[in-house]
Amino acid sequence: EWNEFRALDLDKVRGLMKAPVMIDLRNIYNPDDMAEAGFDYTCIGKSKVSAAN
């Protein structure tokens, strides 16, 4: 399910965004991986994770 979203080039996506904020309504991504990739990440049922510095 949602393989086209799982396969996103997150570095490219982050580079296209004015503010790298990702809200994941399907819990597709790992919060720690998203923070490491530079996103402020929120998903349903889990705590918000801020980008790693």
PDB file of N, CA and C in Angstrom:
ATOM      1  N   GLU A   1       0.841  -1.188   0.000  1.00  0.00           N
ATOM      2  CA  GLU A   1       0.000   0.000   0.000  1.00  0.00           C
ATOM      3  C   GLU A   1       0.885   1.251   0.000  1.00  0.00           C
ATOM      4  N   TRP A   2       0.541   2.236  -0.803  1.00  0.00           N
ATOM      5  CA  TRP A   2       1.199   3.545  -0.848  1.00  0.00           C
ATOM      6  C   TRP A   2       2.668   3.466  -1.263  1.00  0.00           C
ATOM      7  N   ASN A   3       3.035   2.500  -2.108  1.00  0.00           N
ATOM      8  CA  ASN A   3       4.430   2.341  -2.510  1.00  0.00           C
ATOM      9  C   ASN A   3       4.991   3.569  -3.208  1.00  0.00           C
ATOM     10  N   GLU A   4       4.161   4.301  -3.962  1.00  0.00           N
ATOM     11  CA  GLU A   4       4.667   5.496  -4.638  1.00  0.00           C
ATOM     12  C   GLU A   4       5.086   6.568  -3.637  1.00  0.00           C
ATOM     13  N   PHE A   5       4.495   6.580  -2.458  1.00  0.00           N
ATOM     14  CA  PHE A   5       4.905   7.537  -1.432  1.00  0.00           C
ATOM     15  C   PHE A   5       6.110   7.031  -0.650  1.00  0.00           C
ATOM     16  N   ARG A   6       6.174   5.739  -0.419  1.00  0.00           N
ATOM     17  CA  ARG A   6       7.323   5.150   0.278  1.00  0.00           C
ATOM     18  C   ARG A   6       8.613   5.354  -0.519  1.00  0.00           C
ATOM     19  N   ALA A   7       8.503   5.440  -1.839  1.00  0.00           N
ATOM     20  CA  ALA A   7       9.670   5.535  -2.718  1.00  0.00           C
ATOM     21  C   ALA A   7      10.096   6.976  -3.011  1.00  0.00           C
ATOM     22  N   LEU A   8       9.495   7.962  -2.351  1.00  0.00           N
ATOM     23  CA  LEU A   8       9.857   9.357  -2.617  1.00  0.00           C
ATOM     24  C   LEU A   8      11.327   9.622  -2.315  1.00  0.00           C
ATOM     25  N   ASP A   9      11.937  10.468  -3.115  1.00  0.00           N
ATOM     26  CA  ASP A   9      13.288  10.957  -2.842  1.00  0.00           C
ATOM     27  C   ASP A   9      13.127  12.101  -1.841  1.00  0.00           C
ATOM     28  N   LEU A  10      13.298  11.796  -0.554  1.00  0.00           N
ATOM     29  CA  LEU A  10      13.018  12.778   0.494  1.00  0.00           C
ATOM     30  C   LEU A  10      13.942  13.985   0.435  1.00  0.00           C
ATOM     31  N   ASP A  11      15.185  13.804   0.004  1.00  0.00           N
ATOM     32  CA  ASP A  11      16.092  14.949  -0.155  1.00  0.00           C
ATOM     33  C   ASP A  11      15.562  15.897  -1.223  1.00  0.00           C
ATOM     34  N   LYS A  12      15.077  15.353  -2.319  1.00  0.00           N
ATOM     35  CA  LYS A  12      14.517  16.177  -3.390  1.00  0.00           C
ATOM     36  C   LYS A  12      13.246  16.881  -2.919  1.00  0.00           C
ATOM     37  N   VAL A  13      12.377  16.142  -2.237  1.00  0.00           N
ATOM     38  CA  VAL A  13      11.136  16.733  -1.729  1.00  0.00           C
ATOM     39  C   VAL A  13      11.457  17.875  -0.771  1.00  0.00           C
ATOM     40  N   ARG A  14      12.373  17.644   0.175  1.00  0.00           N
ATOM     41  CA  ARG A  14      12.759  18.682   1.142  1.00  0.00           C
ATOM     42  C   ARG A  14      13.311  19.906   0.423  1.00  0.00           C
ATOM     43  N   GLY A  15      14.092  19.706  -0.614  1.00  0.00           N
ATOM     44  CA  GLY A  15      14.664  20.815  -1.372  1.00  0.00           C
ATOM     45  C   GLY A  15      13.635  21.652  -2.110  1.00  0.00           C
ATOM     46  N   LEU A  16      12.488  21.083  -2.405  1.00  0.00           N
ATOM     47  CA  LEU A  16      11.426  21.799  -3.110  1.00  0.00           C
ATOM     48  C   LEU A  16      10.490  22.558  -2.169  1.00  0.00           C
ATOM     49  N   MET A  17      10.634  22.305  -0.881  1.00  0.00           N
ATOM     50  CA  MET A  17       9.711  22.885   0.096  1.00  0.00           C
ATOM     51  C   MET A  17      10.285  24.152   0.716  1.00  0.00           C
ATOM     52  N   LYS A  18       9.435  25.145   0.909  1.00  0.00           N
ATOM     53  CA  LYS A  18       9.851  26.365   1.610  1.00  0.00           C
ATOM     54  C   LYS A  18      10.120  26.047   3.079  1.00  0.00           C
ATOM     55  N   ALA A  19       9.256  25.250   3.662  1.00  0.00           N
ATOM     56  CA  ALA A  19       9.419  24.784   5.041  1.00  0.00           C
ATOM     57  C   ALA A  19       9.247  23.264   5.026  1.00  0.00           C
ATOM     58  N   PRO A  20      10.275  22.516   5.421  1.00  0.00           N
ATOM     59  CA  PRO A  20      10.208  21.055   5.333  1.00  0.00           C
ATOM     60  C   PRO A  20       9.341  20.438   6.435  1.00  0.00           C
ATOM     61  N   VAL A  21       8.040  20.527   6.259  1.00  0.00           N
ATOM     62  CA  VAL A  21       7.076  19.980   7.215  1.00  0.00           C
ATOM     63  C   VAL A  21       6.320  18.849   6.526  1.00  0.00           C
ATOM     64  N   MET A  22       6.291  17.700   7.168  1.00  0.00           N
ATOM     65  CA  MET A  22       5.583  16.547   6.617  1.00  0.00           C
ATOM     66  C   MET A  22       4.545  16.088   7.633  1.00  0.00           C
ATOM     67  N   ILE A  23       3.305  16.000   7.198  1.00  0.00           N
ATOM     68  CA  ILE A  23       2.226  15.454   8.018  1.00  0.00           C
ATOM     69  C   ILE A  23       1.797  14.153   7.358  1.00  0.00           C
ATOM     70  N   ASP A  24       2.051  13.063   8.046  1.00  0.00           N
ATOM     71  CA  ASP A  24       1.850  11.714   7.518  1.00  0.00           C
ATOM     72  C   ASP A  24       0.559  11.139   8.094  1.00  0.00           C
ATOM     73  N   LEU A  25      -0.477  11.100   7.295  1.00  0.00           N
ATOM     74  CA  LEU A  25      -1.771  10.602   7.763  1.00  0.00           C
ATOM     75  C   LEU A  25      -1.887   9.083   7.690  1.00  0.00           C
ATOM     76  N   ARG A  26      -0.903   8.416   7.082  1.00  0.00           N
ATOM     77  CA  ARG A  26      -0.959   6.957   6.922  1.00  0.00           C
ATOM     78  C   ARG A  26       0.156   6.224   7.670  1.00  0.00           C
ATOM     79  N   ASN A  27       0.984   6.948   8.440  1.00  0.00           N
ATOM     80  CA  ASN A  27       2.097   6.339   9.184  1.00  0.00           C
ATOM     81  C   ASN A  27       3.022   5.538   8.270  1.00  0.00           C
ATOM     82  N   ILE A  28       3.390   6.156   7.159  1.00  0.00           N
ATOM     83  CA  ILE A  28       4.243   5.500   6.171  1.00  0.00           C
ATOM     84  C   ILE A  28       5.717   5.569   6.569  1.00  0.00           C
ATOM     85  N   TYR A  29       6.127   6.673   7.168  1.00  0.00           N
ATOM     86  CA  TYR A  29       7.545   6.926   7.422  1.00  0.00           C
ATOM     87  C   TYR A  29       7.920   6.723   8.883  1.00  0.00           C
ATOM     88  N   ASN A  30       9.177   6.438   9.114  1.00  0.00           N
ATOM     89  CA  ASN A  30       9.727   6.320  10.458  1.00  0.00           C
ATOM     90  C   ASN A  30      10.052   7.723  10.966  1.00  0.00           C
ATOM     91  N   PRO A  31       9.540   8.123  12.138  1.00  0.00           N
ATOM     92  CA  PRO A  31       9.776   9.477  12.638  1.00  0.00           C
ATOM     93  C   PRO A  31      11.255   9.838  12.769  1.00  0.00           C
ATOM     94  N   ASP A  32      12.087   8.922  13.244  1.00  0.00           N
ATOM     95  CA  ASP A  32      13.516   9.213  13.388  1.00  0.00           C
ATOM     96  C   ASP A  32      14.180   9.429  12.033  1.00  0.00           C
ATOM     97  N   ASP A  33      13.797   8.643  11.040  1.00  0.00           N
ATOM     98  CA  ASP A  33      14.346   8.811   9.690  1.00  0.00           C
ATOM     99  C   ASP A  33      13.950  10.161   9.104  1.00  0.00           C
ATOM    100  N   MET A  34      12.708  10.572   9.353  1.00  0.00           N
ATOM    101  CA  MET A  34      12.240  11.859   8.827  1.00  0.00           C
ATOM    102  C   MET A  34      12.976  13.022   9.482  1.00  0.00           C
ATOM    103  N   ALA A  35      13.211  12.936  10.783  1.00  0.00           N
ATOM    104  CA  ALA A  35      13.969  13.982  11.477  1.00  0.00           C
ATOM    105  C   ALA A  35      15.390  14.044  10.936  1.00  0.00           C
ATOM    106  N   GLU A  36      16.004  12.896  10.736  1.00  0.00           N
ATOM    107  CA  GLU A  36      17.363  12.843  10.192  1.00  0.00           C
ATOM    108  C   GLU A  36      17.414  13.413   8.777  1.00  0.00           C
ATOM    109  N   ALA A  37      16.327  13.252   8.024  1.00  0.00           N
ATOM    110  CA  ALA A  37      16.244  13.783   6.659  1.00  0.00           C
ATOM    111  C   ALA A  37      15.955  15.282   6.645  1.00  0.00           C
ATOM    112  N   GLY A  38      15.728  15.881   7.828  1.00  0.00           N
ATOM    113  CA  GLY A  38      15.555  17.324   7.904  1.00  0.00           C
ATOM    114  C   GLY A  38      14.122  17.811   7.930  1.00  0.00           C
ATOM    115  N   PHE A  39      13.179  16.928   8.196  1.00  0.00           N
ATOM    116  CA  PHE A  39      11.770  17.301   8.223  1.00  0.00           C
ATOM    117  C   PHE A  39      11.273  17.503   9.648  1.00  0.00           C
ATOM    118  N   ASP A  40      10.382  18.470   9.825  1.00  0.00           N
ATOM    119  CA  ASP A  40       9.528  18.503  11.003  1.00  0.00           C
ATOM    120  C   ASP A  40       8.374  17.585  10.634  1.00  0.00           C
ATOM    121  N   TYR A  41       8.225  16.524  11.389  1.00  0.00           N
ATOM    122  CA  TYR A  41       7.356  15.419  10.989  1.00  0.00           C
ATOM    123  C   TYR A  41       6.295  15.149  12.042  1.00  0.00           C
ATOM    124  N   THR A  42       5.066  15.036  11.593  1.00  0.00           N
ATOM    125  CA  THR A  42       3.950  14.671  12.462  1.00  0.00           C
ATOM    126  C   THR A  42       3.170  13.556  11.779  1.00  0.00           C
ATOM    127  N   CYS A  43       2.784  12.556  12.561  1.00  0.00           N
ATOM    128  CA  CYS A  43       1.945  11.497  12.016  1.00  0.00           C
ATOM    129  C   CYS A  43       0.844  11.163  13.014  1.00  0.00           C
ATOM    130  N   ILE A  44      -0.162  10.501  12.552  1.00  0.00           N
ATOM    131  CA  ILE A  44      -1.302  10.146  13.381  1.00  0.00           C
ATOM    132  C   ILE A  44      -0.886   9.106  14.423  1.00  0.00           C
ATOM    133  N   GLY A  45      -1.195   9.375  15.690  1.00  0.00           N
ATOM    134  CA  GLY A  45      -0.970   8.410  16.754  1.00  0.00           C
ATOM    135  C   GLY A  45       0.439   8.360  17.305  1.00  0.00           C
ATOM    136  N   LYS A  46       1.327   9.254  16.870  1.00  0.00           N
ATOM    137  CA  LYS A  46       2.700   9.291  17.379  1.00  0.00           C
ATOM    138  C   LYS A  46       3.057  10.731  17.710  1.00  0.00           C
ATOM    139  N   SER A  47       4.097  10.916  18.502  1.00  0.00           N
ATOM    140  CA  SER A  47       4.543  12.254  18.870  1.00  0.00           C
ATOM    141  C   SER A  47       5.199  12.960  17.696  1.00  0.00           C
ATOM    142  N   LYS A  48       5.130  14.296  17.700  1.00  0.00           N
ATOM    143  CA  LYS A  48       5.796  15.101  16.679  1.00  0.00           C
ATOM    144  C   LYS A  48       7.303  14.978  16.850  1.00  0.00           C
ATOM    145  N   VAL A  49       8.028  14.954  15.741  1.00  0.00           N
ATOM    146  CA  VAL A  49       9.485  14.890  15.749  1.00  0.00           C
ATOM    147  C   VAL A  49      10.002  16.068  14.953  1.00  0.00           C
ATOM    148  N   SER A  50      10.955  16.813  15.551  1.00  0.00           N
ATOM    149  CA  SER A  50      11.548  17.953  14.853  1.00  0.00           C
ATOM    150  C   SER A  50      12.809  17.520  14.135  1.00  0.00           C
ATOM    151  N   ALA A  51      13.169  18.277  13.110  1.00  0.00           N
ATOM    152  CA  ALA A  51      14.347  17.977  12.302  1.00  0.00           C
ATOM    153  C   ALA A  51      15.593  17.897  13.171  1.00  0.00           C
ATOM    154  N   ALA A  52      16.472  16.962  12.856  1.00  0.00           N
ATOM    155  CA  ALA A  52      17.745  16.829  13.554  1.00  0.00           C
ATOM    156  C   ALA A  52      18.638  17.997  13.182  1.00  0.00           C
ATOM    157  N   ASN A  53      19.362  18.497  14.155  1.00  0.00           N
ATOM    158  CA  ASN A  53      20.284  19.628  13.897  1.00  0.00           C
ATOM    159  C   ASN A  53      21.682  19.147  13.698  1.00  0.00           C
TER     160      ASN A  53
END
